[in-house]
Every structure is written in C-alpha cells, then in structure tokens.
C-alpha cells in the first residue's frame, strides 16, 4: 500500500433514531447525554493519540485504536510503504516490568488536582530509576526488583520531592528539592474508615501565612549528595533541568506576589548560585507548562517565551545573563516552542485576530525574519516531531472537523493522511453541530469567543432553558476548541471531556454554552490582566453580557430559566453569579467551589494582592460575605479530601449560609479529592464520576425544566 493512500478507519458511533413522548423521550435524552459524556473515549477509539518514531526518524508506528486483538501500523516514510503488524515494531511483546518505571503509590494529596500517581523517574539512558517510599527517595537499577535508599533523612513535612526530579544527561546525577513544610499551615483531611472518622493533616500555605522552604539537592546514583543549596525564601520554585553540558542545573523561581519571575543557575562544580535572568510585571505572571521554560539551541544560548512586551514572544538569551535578541514579533501569544533545527525555530501560535485560539505550527529563522505557517485548516494543530525534526505528525481537528492525523515534512510539505476519524460530524451532532460565536465583553469593545450547544432533537419553535458552563480563572480557558469537548490537549492526546460537560447537558433538552471572558489566558497580557484584583466580578459582567447578546437573536433561548455551572474556581464564579447577578441566574451548581477571601490558598495572592494592604479586596472577593444576596436554587458539591479547596472552606461557606438563613442543597462526598475521585483511583483521565454527574443532571432538570417556559 502506498503511503499516499488515504487511511481511514475508526469507530462510527451508533446513531439511534430518537423517539418522542413520555419516558421514551427521557430515555433517549439520557442515551444522548451518556454518549456525549463519553465522546472523548469515542474519539480515542477512532484515531491514535500519538505515534512512536524509530530512532532515525525514518519510520513511525502506532496502534490502531478500537481493534481487538491489537494491530499495529508501521510506515517506512522514504520507501512509502505501510505494513500491518500483530506486535509493536522493535519492541518485545512483553517487556520485563523491572525495565519500566513502576507505580509506587498515589501522590495523593500532593498532585491532587489531577489525581496523579507517583511513578519512578527513569534516567535518560534507562539504566536507573528513582522513586519514593514514605518520605525518602530510593534508587533502582533496570532489570532489578530491589531498591537502595537514596536519602535517609526524610520526615513528615520535611521530605523529598519526586514529581520535579530531573536527571542529567549522563544518567548519574539527579536534581531534586527537599521541601520544609514544618512551619507551614496545616489543614485537616477527614476520611471515613469502617464507619469512623480519621483526621490527618497536610501542609497548605494560605494567604498571609508562611510558604515552604526549598533546598536544592544534587544526588549521585551512589547516594552521595554532590551539591546542596538553600534557595531564597518566600518564593515558589520549579527545577527546569540540567544545562546541555551537564555543568549546571537550572531552577525557575516565582516571587510570592507573582510579580517577579527569574531563572537561577547552580554550578555543579562550585555550588555557586547565580541569576541568569529576571522579569517583573505590575500585575502577575502565570507560568504554565510551556512558558518560562528554557529551550537550549547550544550549550550557552536558550530560547525563552515571555510576555514582557504585552504578548508572549520568543527571546534568545545567554547563560551569562545577556539578552541576545527578540526572535519573534507576534501580536497573539505563542503557546510553546515545539523544537529547533539548523537555525530554525518551530513554535505553536494562532494566526489571526478573528480566530485567536486556533493553534498552528510556525517556523522562523533563529536570526529573525518572517515566520512561515506550516499547518492548514482552522482549529487546533497538536504537533509531534520526529527525533531529528525532519518530519512531524499534525493531529488536527476543530469544533466541527473530526480528527485527522497528517504526516508533514518540516518545511510544511504535506505527505499523507495517516489516520482519520470515522466520525461524521453532521451525523454525530444529529444535524445540530456546536455553534462558534463572538460577542462583546462588558466593556463593549473587547471581542469574546464562545461555543453554543443544542439538543439532538432541537426544535427552533420551542423555548429551551439555558445552562452556562463557567470557569473564569486567569490560568485556564474552558471553551471547546477541538472536536471533543475536553479543553486540554497535550502533544496529540486529548485529555478527557471531564471538565466541559456542556455538550452532554444540552442533550437533556437545554441550550448550553461556554464563553471565555476577559481575564483568561491566550489573548495577551492586557486581556489577562483584567483579572488582577478582580477574579469574579468582571467575569460575571462578561457572562451576563454574553448571555444577553446570544439570546437576542435566538428566540428559542428562555431567559426566564437560566442555570450556571462550574467546578473549582468555576464553582466560585458560579456562586458569584448567583449572588451578584441574582436576577439573571436562577439555578446554580457549584462543584468543589473555591471560597477565596482570607482563608484560601496563598497562590491567590498573585491575583488579589497583599492580604493586609489589600484587605478590602479580599473581603469583597469572599463569597461568604455576600450570601445574603442569594435568591435562586443552589446545589453545592464538596469532597472531603480536597487539597485544592480544603474542606474547611466548605464549612466556612456553609456557616455563612446558616447565619444568613439561606437554604441550599448540598452533597458532601466522603473520601474523594478535588477531582471527585476516591483515593484508590490513580488517574482521572476519562474517569466518569456518575453519581456526581447524575446529581447535576437531575438538579437542572428538576429546577429548570419543570418550571413553565416563558411566553
């Protein structure tokens, strides 16, 4: 089979004719709802999430999803040849478990936000693994089951970090933190075991209280401590890795107030710590996975993505501290640097102001000049380069374009589609695909972008209740950008629609929508800075303005029956909307809602300011101080083992509601974390918390659909 042949395979979702009438209607609506809750699984069974490259980058292979027994597709790129195999190419069918990193226990509650598990971290040469047991690190040789202690002095609240471990290139040295939380505020975790409560504590820095102390340690595989350095206090730190020559380790620091970010270098031979670069802002920095991460082009020079000029651009720096030059000059933020090769830098960024959230691959000379766009098609392009960066796979989709994987040369020359989803968008959405829309923000000049969803049996002559799905935080956008409703993409893998259930809720007979208001990322510094010292109010103003505008030319939207739903900070904004716009939102569901105010996470100092100097800002931000404004129906969902939003915040909010004589509906979820997972669940990817979903679904049905539609 020639490589140019169009490979199309996958799972076409079964489409059942929908009937109208009584319980049959309810049953079919539930089927449609469940189908869209599982949409990311359906997509995952229709197209590969990633590909594996040969060491020379001349061939690739992937497992055909949704096929039993497993079948593998291998492509010889220069020869244009495709083979179908029963075992992975160049890989034993069953690798010894001792030759792979292994799970050594849940990282819960640390890393609780994503319910992550704690894996061993493998050395670059694959010969050793570092892991963690209790409060200490251990070392394990590949092929061996036994472990040897790497550290011996760990203790509760003064232990060693595994999540941020970095190996040097030689594979004989690791960089890690020993983190001292002994002086940090302690928060209770309440579990129920065999009918009895069990209270344990974890360290949780709150606003106005002490942060952890960090000590950077370089540990040899032999267990010896090569270098140790106490880092300046009142700062958050992250190890970014070793320099290409293995002579130093780099650490990113973010000041407590979020206004200063810097890159430190620790010389391995001398133990000298120096500042490589430092940036300041009058508002806040939000370092993400790909921002403020040095990408080296040689032993001394590295690329750095920074919003210092108002929008994220790429800059070339030197380890000596010299700012060499600005490489790009874009008007929309660069998301991340994909790779570099032969004096060319490849990065991912939008193309134009009309579609500011699209993600395209670009190429520009390291010396500067005009950038070239290498991907085509409106929407999201998630890029996976070959080892030598001469090819890349473009995993492409949009809100209305089903996923396809394309093989492309690094100059943008298209070679072939290597996989395409069998999902037909028109059939999948029953003729009612999501609608991308734009509205003006509350300032009446800033364009906002959103997506609206209709039920499978949509009838424009009817009136439908509305549910608005919200978040409103300065570090995340929630509106759908690719084909699946999950809003997070990572190198070709779509990570769950767990966060955005708006498409599924619409199938129950609602009009649902999301919109990313001012104060969120992806649109430049000025757009994001609207959230500075105002987390909730500007978000609610933008949401209500958007609601009015999209309903103005959609008579089927019933403004007398409006619900709002969000989780985490979105739960905070949900409650904020119910309080500050109590004439607009009639029903709210706040899932694991942050409370803000003076008893919340210290990280909110980035956005709200100093808790002493800016006390009035904290007082106003605290939803507990405004619960007397509540008019509508409100459901609060609280997990008891939440690390991000401690259960004490739930009780503070409940106490305020009691004192204000406000009745609400509430469900407490014992032994579940911020992602509403039990401690035993290692990962949240595609985790379906059906009980919580049913609560939310039935609450909106009961409170919005059983109310007569307005005329």
XYZ file of C-alpha atoms in Angstrom:
711
model
C 0.000 0.000 0.000
C 1.446 3.372 -0.967
C 1.977 5.953 1.718
C -0.082 8.423 -0.265
C -3.135 6.214 0.174
C -5.733 7.709 2.432
C -6.066 5.578 5.537
C -9.481 5.834 7.064
C -10.520 3.706 9.942
C -12.173 4.054 13.273
C -15.424 3.616 15.082
C -18.519 5.302 13.729
C -20.748 5.929 16.687
C -24.073 4.145 16.557
C -26.841 6.605 15.795
C -30.258 5.512 17.018
C -33.461 7.173 15.778
C -34.841 9.262 18.601
C -38.481 8.913 19.571
C -40.709 11.499 21.150
C -43.066 11.011 24.035
C -43.004 10.491 27.816
C -40.447 8.127 29.278
C -39.216 7.236 25.792
C -38.165 10.846 25.348
C -36.400 10.836 28.721
C -34.700 7.560 27.913
C -33.445 8.768 24.555
C -32.271 12.042 26.055
C -30.305 10.110 28.656
C -28.748 7.974 25.933
C -27.693 11.095 24.049
C -26.350 12.604 27.271
C -24.327 9.488 28.138
C -22.957 9.289 24.600
C -21.552 12.795 24.766
C -20.134 12.290 28.242
C -18.090 9.527 26.625
C -17.239 11.453 23.463
C -13.513 11.632 24.182
C -13.403 7.864 24.615
C -15.182 7.530 21.286
C -12.615 9.785 19.647
C -9.782 7.860 21.294
C -11.213 4.668 19.782
C -11.327 6.310 16.381
C -7.864 7.799 15.907
C -4.447 7.228 17.542
C -3.497 9.616 20.306
C 0.204 9.527 19.450
C 2.802 7.821 17.249
C 6.131 6.146 18.017
C 9.171 7.026 15.919
C 12.198 4.927 15.077
C 15.491 6.284 16.403
C 16.479 7.575 12.953
C 13.042 9.162 12.394
C 12.583 7.372 9.059
C 9.647 5.271 10.181
C 6.775 5.528 12.613
C 4.192 3.191 14.049
C 1.042 3.336 16.076
C -1.612 1.043 17.463
C -4.925 1.060 15.653
C -7.411 2.138 18.314
C -10.568 0.182 18.991
C -9.189 -3.010 17.435
C -9.043 -6.375 19.214
C -6.683 -8.182 19.128
C -4.215 -5.277 18.882
C -2.998 -4.338 15.433
C -0.105 -2.030 14.674
C 0.550 0.147 11.646
C 4.155 0.782 10.626
C 5.180 3.298 7.975
C 8.509 3.373 6.185
C 8.493 7.010 5.109
C 11.271 7.124 2.429
C 10.005 3.911 0.815
C 6.361 4.932 1.041
C 5.484 1.523 2.476
C 2.842 0.606 5.056
C 2.765 -2.663 6.994
C 0.197 -4.086 9.390
C 1.717 -5.995 12.313
C 0.479 -8.011 15.254
C 3.252 -6.859 17.610
C 4.860 -3.443 18.133
C 7.877 -2.919 15.829
C 11.270 -3.229 17.542
C 9.583 -3.805 20.884
C 9.295 -7.093 22.798
C 5.698 -8.130 23.193
C 6.070 -8.243 26.960
C 8.815 -6.059 28.393
C 10.041 -7.054 31.841
C 8.292 -4.981 34.471
C 11.636 -4.257 36.123
C 12.756 -2.462 32.951
C 9.932 0.069 33.133
C 9.096 2.805 35.620
C 6.574 1.484 38.090
C 3.856 2.951 40.215
C 4.983 3.162 43.806
C 1.833 4.663 45.286
C -0.518 7.545 44.828
C 0.832 11.071 45.025
C -2.453 11.996 46.639
C -2.928 14.514 48.167
C 0.123 16.094 46.509
C -0.683 16.426 42.862
C -4.288 16.055 43.968
C -5.614 18.436 41.299
C -5.151 15.842 38.596
C -5.322 12.803 40.821
C -1.884 11.805 39.591
C 0.019 8.710 40.552
C 3.631 8.727 41.561
C 5.851 6.959 39.065
C 9.505 6.222 39.194
C 11.522 8.660 37.111
C 13.807 6.960 34.575
C 17.332 8.110 33.755
C 17.937 9.180 30.118
C 19.944 6.011 29.439
C 17.283 3.798 31.027
C 19.751 2.201 33.440
C 18.349 3.560 36.690
C 15.080 4.690 38.222
C 14.484 6.983 41.151
C 11.343 6.501 43.212
C 9.857 7.438 46.557
C 8.776 5.404 49.548
C 7.361 7.092 52.597
C 9.362 10.329 52.926
C 12.598 9.233 51.223
C 13.901 8.597 47.717
C 15.331 5.313 46.532
C 17.310 4.145 43.505
C 16.670 1.014 41.449
C 18.742 -0.456 38.647
C 16.953 -1.529 35.475
C 16.269 -5.253 35.476
C 16.391 -5.388 39.262
C 13.462 -5.520 41.651
C 15.443 -4.490 44.739
C 15.857 -0.854 45.684
C 18.549 1.015 47.586
C 17.955 4.127 49.730
C 18.987 7.346 48.055
C 18.079 9.515 51.059
C 17.584 8.572 54.704
C 16.668 11.795 56.498
C 13.181 12.435 55.140
C 10.386 13.021 57.622
C 6.791 14.183 57.651
C 6.526 17.772 56.388
C 10.268 17.755 55.595
C 10.559 15.269 52.772
C 11.964 14.837 49.289
C 10.232 15.737 46.044
C 9.871 13.129 43.325
C 7.490 14.901 40.925
C 10.078 17.503 39.933
C 13.134 15.201 39.751
C 15.440 15.856 36.785
C 18.259 13.570 35.604
C 21.438 14.824 33.986
C 22.351 13.626 30.504
C 24.967 11.206 31.819
C 22.373 9.490 33.997
C 24.486 9.566 37.161
C 23.053 12.629 38.929
C 19.582 13.848 39.815
C 18.344 17.256 40.892
C 15.521 17.433 43.404
C 14.136 19.544 46.226
C 13.972 18.809 49.884
C 10.918 20.798 50.961
C 10.457 22.008 54.521
C 6.765 22.354 55.368
C 7.140 22.082 59.125
C 6.293 25.745 59.674
C 3.537 25.858 57.032
C -0.165 25.963 57.956
C -1.691 22.521 58.427
C -5.119 21.621 57.109
C -7.242 18.673 58.170
C -8.210 15.864 55.850
C -11.212 13.912 57.031
C -11.682 10.344 55.866
C -14.224 7.751 56.949
C -12.852 4.266 57.510
C -15.059 1.444 58.803
C -17.649 3.938 59.953
C -15.190 6.078 61.911
C -13.695 9.430 61.040
C -9.966 9.616 60.521
C -8.294 13.015 60.597
C -4.836 13.568 59.142
C -3.057 16.770 58.242
C -1.256 18.156 55.235
C 0.677 21.354 54.697
C -1.287 24.036 52.854
C 0.078 27.587 52.549
C -2.797 30.030 52.975
C -2.853 33.735 52.146
C -0.716 35.693 54.573
C 0.982 32.587 56.014
C 4.404 31.016 55.520
C 5.480 29.282 52.297
C 7.641 26.143 52.235
C 11.435 26.409 52.310
C 13.252 24.819 49.376
C 16.685 23.217 49.394
C 18.045 22.188 46.005
C 19.999 18.948 46.211
C 22.033 17.153 43.564
C 22.203 13.471 44.426
C 24.556 10.968 42.836
C 23.288 7.485 41.980
C 25.667 6.262 44.671
C 23.594 8.170 47.223
C 26.150 10.895 47.901
C 24.934 14.498 47.995
C 27.043 16.242 45.378
C 25.725 19.773 45.900
C 23.197 21.335 48.259
C 21.889 24.901 48.210
C 19.241 26.641 50.291
C 17.143 28.808 47.984
C 15.823 32.285 48.830
C 12.604 32.132 50.838
C 9.103 33.422 50.051
C 9.303 32.054 46.534
C 7.817 29.182 44.528
C 10.361 27.016 42.683
C 10.500 24.504 39.848
C 13.528 22.597 38.542
C 13.688 23.068 34.779
C 16.620 20.680 34.156
C 20.354 20.486 33.551
C 22.224 22.563 31.006
C 23.194 20.665 27.817
C 26.801 20.270 29.027
C 25.659 18.915 32.431
C 27.681 21.622 34.182
C 24.744 23.354 35.904
C 21.150 22.831 36.897
C 18.503 25.488 36.235
C 15.649 26.495 38.543
C 12.713 28.794 37.820
C 11.533 30.960 40.709
C 8.302 32.905 41.049
C 8.039 35.507 43.793
C 5.247 35.146 46.301
C 3.285 38.053 44.872
C 3.596 36.694 41.317
C 5.207 39.907 40.045
C 8.775 38.640 39.579
C 9.969 35.527 37.784
C 13.612 34.540 37.445
C 15.882 31.788 36.213
C 18.662 30.584 38.525
C 21.721 28.514 37.646
C 23.546 26.311 40.154
C 27.105 25.437 39.146
C 27.602 21.754 39.930
C 31.346 22.047 40.467
C 31.436 25.160 42.659
C 27.946 25.171 44.128
C 27.595 28.832 43.132
C 24.045 30.049 42.590
C 23.522 32.921 40.158
C 20.626 34.683 38.474
C 20.557 34.159 34.706
C 17.575 36.419 34.014
C 14.793 38.206 35.858
C 11.474 39.661 34.697
C 8.993 41.897 36.516
C 5.402 42.954 35.976
C 2.990 45.302 37.743
C 0.283 42.621 37.864
C 1.070 38.887 37.825
C 2.775 36.101 35.915
C 1.070 32.748 35.409
C 3.782 30.247 34.490
C 2.316 27.345 32.546
C 3.710 24.055 31.351
C 5.490 25.562 28.349
C 6.114 29.153 29.408
C 9.248 30.259 31.256
C 10.972 27.038 30.262
C 14.421 27.427 28.647
C 14.873 25.635 25.319
C 18.588 25.354 24.511
C 19.904 25.855 20.996
C 23.519 25.198 22.069
C 25.458 24.852 25.332
C 25.162 28.538 26.192
C 22.132 30.002 24.412
C 18.491 29.236 25.022
C 15.047 30.340 23.871
C 12.575 31.778 26.358
C 8.877 32.582 25.872
C 7.886 35.754 27.716
C 5.001 38.290 27.728
C 7.361 41.160 28.598
C 6.170 43.212 25.601
C 2.487 42.552 26.255
C 2.190 39.268 24.370
C 4.146 36.014 24.590
C 7.095 36.185 22.174
C 10.298 34.167 21.848
C 13.587 35.678 23.030
C 17.143 34.401 22.739
C 19.202 34.531 25.944
C 22.661 33.525 27.079
C 23.584 31.731 30.322
C 25.888 34.634 31.071
C 22.753 36.716 31.610
C 22.881 38.533 28.294
C 19.596 39.169 26.483
C 20.711 38.398 22.927
C 17.657 39.344 20.843
C 13.947 39.047 20.238
C 13.280 36.234 17.773
C 9.569 36.689 17.015
C 7.285 39.694 16.830
C 3.734 38.365 17.053
C 0.505 40.049 18.117
C -1.102 36.885 19.527
C 0.573 34.789 22.236
C 2.962 31.988 21.340
C 1.822 28.838 23.132
C 5.066 26.888 23.152
C 8.292 26.140 21.296
C 7.929 22.796 19.510
C 11.584 22.276 18.524
C 14.529 23.855 16.705
C 16.752 22.590 13.900
C 19.500 24.023 11.682
C 18.944 27.605 12.759
C 15.147 27.325 12.523
C 12.721 27.620 15.450
C 9.365 25.843 15.328
C 6.619 27.172 17.557
C 2.846 26.934 18.020
C 0.659 30.059 17.952
C -2.581 31.454 16.440
C -2.742 33.039 13.010
C -5.175 35.972 13.213
C -7.363 38.058 15.500
C -10.544 36.552 14.058
C -9.561 33.114 15.403
C -7.248 33.903 18.332
C -7.487 30.455 19.917
C -6.502 28.411 16.856
C -3.135 26.683 17.203
C -0.819 26.437 14.183
C 2.783 25.355 13.733
C 5.146 28.096 12.542
C 8.803 28.267 11.528
C 11.143 31.222 11.819
C 14.899 31.646 11.470
C 16.756 31.945 14.758
C 18.262 35.145 13.391
C 14.748 36.547 12.949
C 12.806 37.474 9.841
C 9.407 36.465 8.515
C 7.649 33.465 10.033
C 6.050 30.773 7.865
C 2.876 28.929 8.853
C 3.267 25.183 8.297
C -0.244 23.886 9.071
C -3.553 24.447 7.277
C -7.157 24.397 8.427
C -8.932 26.466 11.089
C -8.785 24.824 14.518
C -6.252 23.015 16.663
C -2.994 21.503 15.441
C -1.164 19.394 18.019
C 2.333 18.596 16.761
C 4.591 15.606 17.298
C 8.034 15.878 15.690
C 10.268 13.003 14.627
C 13.533 12.558 16.602
C 15.568 14.547 14.070
C 12.732 17.015 13.420
C 12.682 16.352 9.672
C 9.021 15.243 9.844
C 6.072 15.917 12.080
C 2.638 14.436 12.635
C -0.128 17.018 12.737
C -3.079 15.889 14.857
C -5.729 18.258 13.569
C -9.362 18.918 14.439
C -11.751 21.786 15.062
C -15.105 22.169 16.773
C -16.848 20.846 13.658
C -14.000 18.946 11.939
C -13.411 15.369 13.126
C -9.779 14.495 13.970
C -7.225 13.571 11.344
C -3.500 12.818 11.649
C -1.275 14.109 8.838
C 2.347 13.356 8.063
C 4.190 16.524 7.010
C 7.807 17.480 6.226
C 9.345 20.150 8.425
C 9.043 22.697 5.623
C 5.259 22.265 5.621
C 5.072 19.914 2.617
C 2.116 17.577 3.050
C 2.906 13.871 2.608
C -0.236 11.941 3.550
C -3.098 11.487 5.949
C -2.001 8.610 8.132
C -5.258 8.287 10.070
C -8.682 9.858 10.119
C -11.631 9.512 12.436
C -14.632 7.658 11.073
C -16.895 10.026 12.979
C -19.098 12.074 10.659
C -19.710 15.427 12.369
C -23.153 16.034 10.847
C -24.427 12.620 11.923
C -22.617 12.792 15.231
C -24.374 16.021 16.203
C -27.681 14.995 14.579
C -27.577 17.985 12.273
C -27.053 20.423 15.147
C -23.281 20.886 15.475
C -21.821 23.259 18.062
C -22.005 26.920 17.054
C -18.928 29.080 17.466
C -19.957 32.654 18.229
C -18.495 36.024 19.150
C -19.903 38.695 21.467
C -18.653 41.919 23.010
C -17.448 41.943 26.599
C -18.986 44.167 29.265
C -16.577 46.924 28.215
C -18.455 46.969 24.871
C -15.239 46.832 22.848
C -13.429 43.540 23.510
C -14.443 40.542 21.396
C -15.105 37.304 23.279
C -15.347 33.827 21.769
C -17.654 31.004 22.777
C -19.455 27.846 21.683
C -23.177 27.040 21.939
C -24.757 23.558 22.008
C -28.269 22.364 21.114
C -30.110 19.143 21.982
C -30.179 16.304 19.483
C -33.920 16.888 18.892
C -33.679 20.665 18.663
C -36.832 22.461 17.514
C -36.386 26.224 16.882
C -40.070 26.851 17.578
C -39.699 25.739 21.201
C -38.366 27.556 24.252
C -35.386 25.945 25.981
C -33.911 26.589 29.425
C -30.261 27.666 29.395
C -27.186 26.383 31.225
C -23.972 28.404 31.113
C -20.786 26.484 31.901
C -18.202 28.794 33.529
C -14.684 28.967 34.946
C -13.328 32.497 34.739
C -9.810 31.931 36.049
C -6.655 33.666 34.790
C -4.879 30.374 34.100
C -7.395 28.295 32.099
C -9.819 28.638 29.201
C -12.746 26.213 29.007
C -14.423 26.780 25.652
C -14.193 23.889 23.198
C -11.533 24.374 20.520
C -11.101 20.905 19.006
C -13.642 18.239 18.105
C -14.049 16.773 21.564
C -15.386 18.821 24.472
C -12.281 18.363 26.626
C -10.359 21.635 26.594
C -6.870 20.375 27.382
C -4.604 18.974 24.668
C -1.078 17.678 25.079
C 1.053 16.558 22.139
C -1.722 14.777 20.319
C -3.591 13.409 23.314
C -6.950 14.863 24.249
C -7.307 14.628 27.993
C -10.951 13.977 28.814
C -14.119 15.973 28.434
C -14.448 15.671 32.193
C -14.219 19.425 32.671
C -16.666 20.536 29.994
C -19.973 18.666 30.191
C -21.927 21.403 28.382
C -22.376 19.341 25.155
C -23.785 16.425 27.142
C -26.127 18.545 29.267
C -27.585 20.102 26.107
C -28.864 16.692 25.021
C -31.220 16.651 28.001
C -33.242 19.492 26.499
C -31.154 22.580 27.277
C -29.305 25.227 25.330
C -25.834 25.283 26.847
C -22.848 27.464 26.116
C -19.396 28.474 27.237
C -17.513 31.704 26.642
C -14.017 32.753 27.706
C -14.254 36.233 29.177
C -11.604 38.810 29.885
C -9.021 37.850 32.469
C -8.324 34.440 30.926
C -5.127 33.370 29.094
C -4.393 33.115 25.397
C -5.147 36.688 24.350
C -2.166 38.644 25.666
C -1.202 40.355 28.894
C -3.717 43.214 28.837
C -6.608 40.811 28.236
C -5.468 38.587 31.111
C -4.638 41.419 33.491
C -8.322 42.303 33.816
C -8.364 39.579 36.493
C -5.860 41.477 38.649
C -7.535 42.192 41.992
C -10.882 41.209 40.441
C -11.343 37.470 39.999
C -15.131 37.228 39.913
C -16.950 40.480 39.196
C -15.599 41.192 35.708
C -16.213 37.525 34.819
C -19.865 37.722 35.863
C -20.263 41.008 33.951
C -18.869 39.397 30.790
C -21.007 36.288 31.252
C -24.274 38.188 31.642
C -23.420 40.444 28.705
C -22.683 37.380 26.566
C -25.937 35.763 27.685
C -27.968 38.771 26.544
C -26.217 39.023 23.187
C -26.512 35.405 22.125
C -30.150 35.233 23.285
C -31.078 38.408 21.397
C -31.204 36.640 18.009
C -32.082 33.166 19.322
C -35.734 33.315 20.402
C -35.618 29.668 21.466
C -33.451 30.642 24.481
C -35.601 31.233 27.563
C -34.004 33.949 29.706
C -36.508 33.253 32.493
C -34.879 29.849 33.095
C -31.095 30.223 33.280
C -28.710 27.904 35.082
C -24.997 28.269 35.728
C -22.495 25.534 36.489
C -18.777 25.394 37.247
C -16.193 23.462 39.206
C -13.260 24.574 41.374
C -12.674 28.245 40.570
C -15.610 27.814 38.212
C -17.593 26.834 41.304
C -16.554 30.112 42.881
C -17.661 32.039 39.781
C -20.929 30.063 39.696
C -21.738 31.151 43.225
C -20.548 34.669 42.406
C -23.002 34.804 39.504
C -25.838 33.572 41.738
C -25.028 36.334 44.233
C -24.007 39.301 42.104
C -26.383 38.668 39.198
C -29.205 37.074 41.155
C -31.818 38.431 38.758
C -30.175 36.696 35.771
C -29.229 33.253 37.080
C -31.981 31.183 38.649
C -30.272 27.844 39.319
C -26.628 27.160 40.116
C -24.459 24.103 40.682
C -21.087 24.831 42.277
C -18.770 21.823 42.319
C -15.808 21.964 44.747
C -16.106 25.762 44.780
C -13.193 27.887 45.914
C -14.281 30.449 48.519
C -11.457 32.997 48.240
C -11.160 35.623 50.948
C -8.637 35.418 53.779
C -8.634 31.629 54.285
C -7.771 30.465 50.794
C -4.656 29.230 49.004
C -1.624 31.509 49.113
C -1.424 31.375 45.315
C -4.394 33.767 45.118
C -2.054 36.493 46.359
C -0.937 36.606 42.699
C -4.341 37.972 41.747
C -5.792 39.621 44.853
C -2.667 41.277 46.240
C -1.317 41.589 49.752
C -3.866 40.263 52.299
C -3.058 43.052 54.759
C -2.671 46.045 52.443
C -5.490 44.876 50.185
C -7.841 43.630 52.916
C -10.921 45.242 51.349
C -10.239 43.406 48.070
C -10.118 40.078 49.915
C -13.274 40.922 51.847
C -15.124 41.725 48.643
C -13.814 38.604 46.892
C -15.052 36.337 49.711
C -18.366 34.837 48.570
C -19.237 34.008 52.166
C -19.668 37.734 52.827
C -22.336 38.075 50.126
C -24.563 35.027 50.639
C -27.431 37.232 51.821
C -27.920 38.106 48.108
C -28.816 34.523 47.174
C -32.257 34.221 45.548
C -32.261 31.123 43.364
C -31.759 27.403 43.798
C -28.199 26.364 44.581
C -26.552 22.947 44.781
C -23.138 22.765 46.466
C -20.926 19.692 45.993
C -17.982 19.208 48.363
C -15.400 16.385 48.507
C -13.935 15.887 51.985
C -10.365 15.137 50.878
C -9.904 18.172 48.663
C -6.364 19.558 48.627
C -7.029 22.500 46.300
C -10.152 23.682 48.162
C -9.816 22.389 51.733
C -12.982 21.134 53.385
C -12.697 23.921 55.933
C -13.593 26.358 53.131
C -16.784 24.377 52.560
C -17.647 24.669 56.233
C -16.868 28.406 56.299
C -19.253 28.928 53.388
C -21.911 26.726 54.972
C -21.622 28.616 58.255
C -22.194 31.903 56.409
C -25.292 30.475 54.708
C -26.683 29.335 58.062
C -26.122 32.751 59.606
C -27.802 34.414 56.611
C -30.747 31.990 56.944
C -30.254 30.830 53.354
C -31.329 27.306 52.475
C -29.338 25.489 49.790
C -28.975 21.936 48.547
C -25.693 20.268 49.394
C -23.973 16.947 48.883
C -20.761 16.043 50.698
C -18.647 13.337 49.047
C -16.657 11.393 51.646
C -13.163 10.160 50.812
C -12.983 11.959 47.462
C -10.481 14.545 46.268
C -10.739 17.699 44.167
C -11.451 15.650 41.056
C -14.183 13.772 42.944
C -12.220 10.551 42.880
C -11.684 8.101 45.699
C -8.139 7.775 46.984
C -7.852 4.405 45.275
C -8.292 5.882 41.788
C -4.830 6.523 40.280
C -5.823 8.635 37.280
C -8.715 10.859 36.330
C -8.336 10.513 32.562
C -11.790 9.582 31.288
C -12.855 8.909 34.854
C -16.634 9.098 34.986
C -17.978 10.129 38.380
C -21.501 9.028 37.529
C -23.011 9.795 40.924
C -21.951 13.444 40.829
C -22.933 13.720 37.169
C -26.382 12.349 37.963
C -26.805 14.843 40.799
C -26.015 17.742 38.483
C -28.120 16.442 35.616
C -31.183 15.774 37.763
C -30.866 19.066 39.613
C -31.014 21.112 36.429
C -33.870 19.004 35.064
C -35.846 19.402 38.272
C -35.226 23.119 38.758
C -35.251 24.382 35.162
C -37.336 22.062 33.033
C -40.235 21.664 35.442
C -40.670 25.421 35.508
C -43.065 26.570 32.766
C -41.394 28.246 29.793
C -41.890 31.983 29.470
C -44.036 33.316 26.667
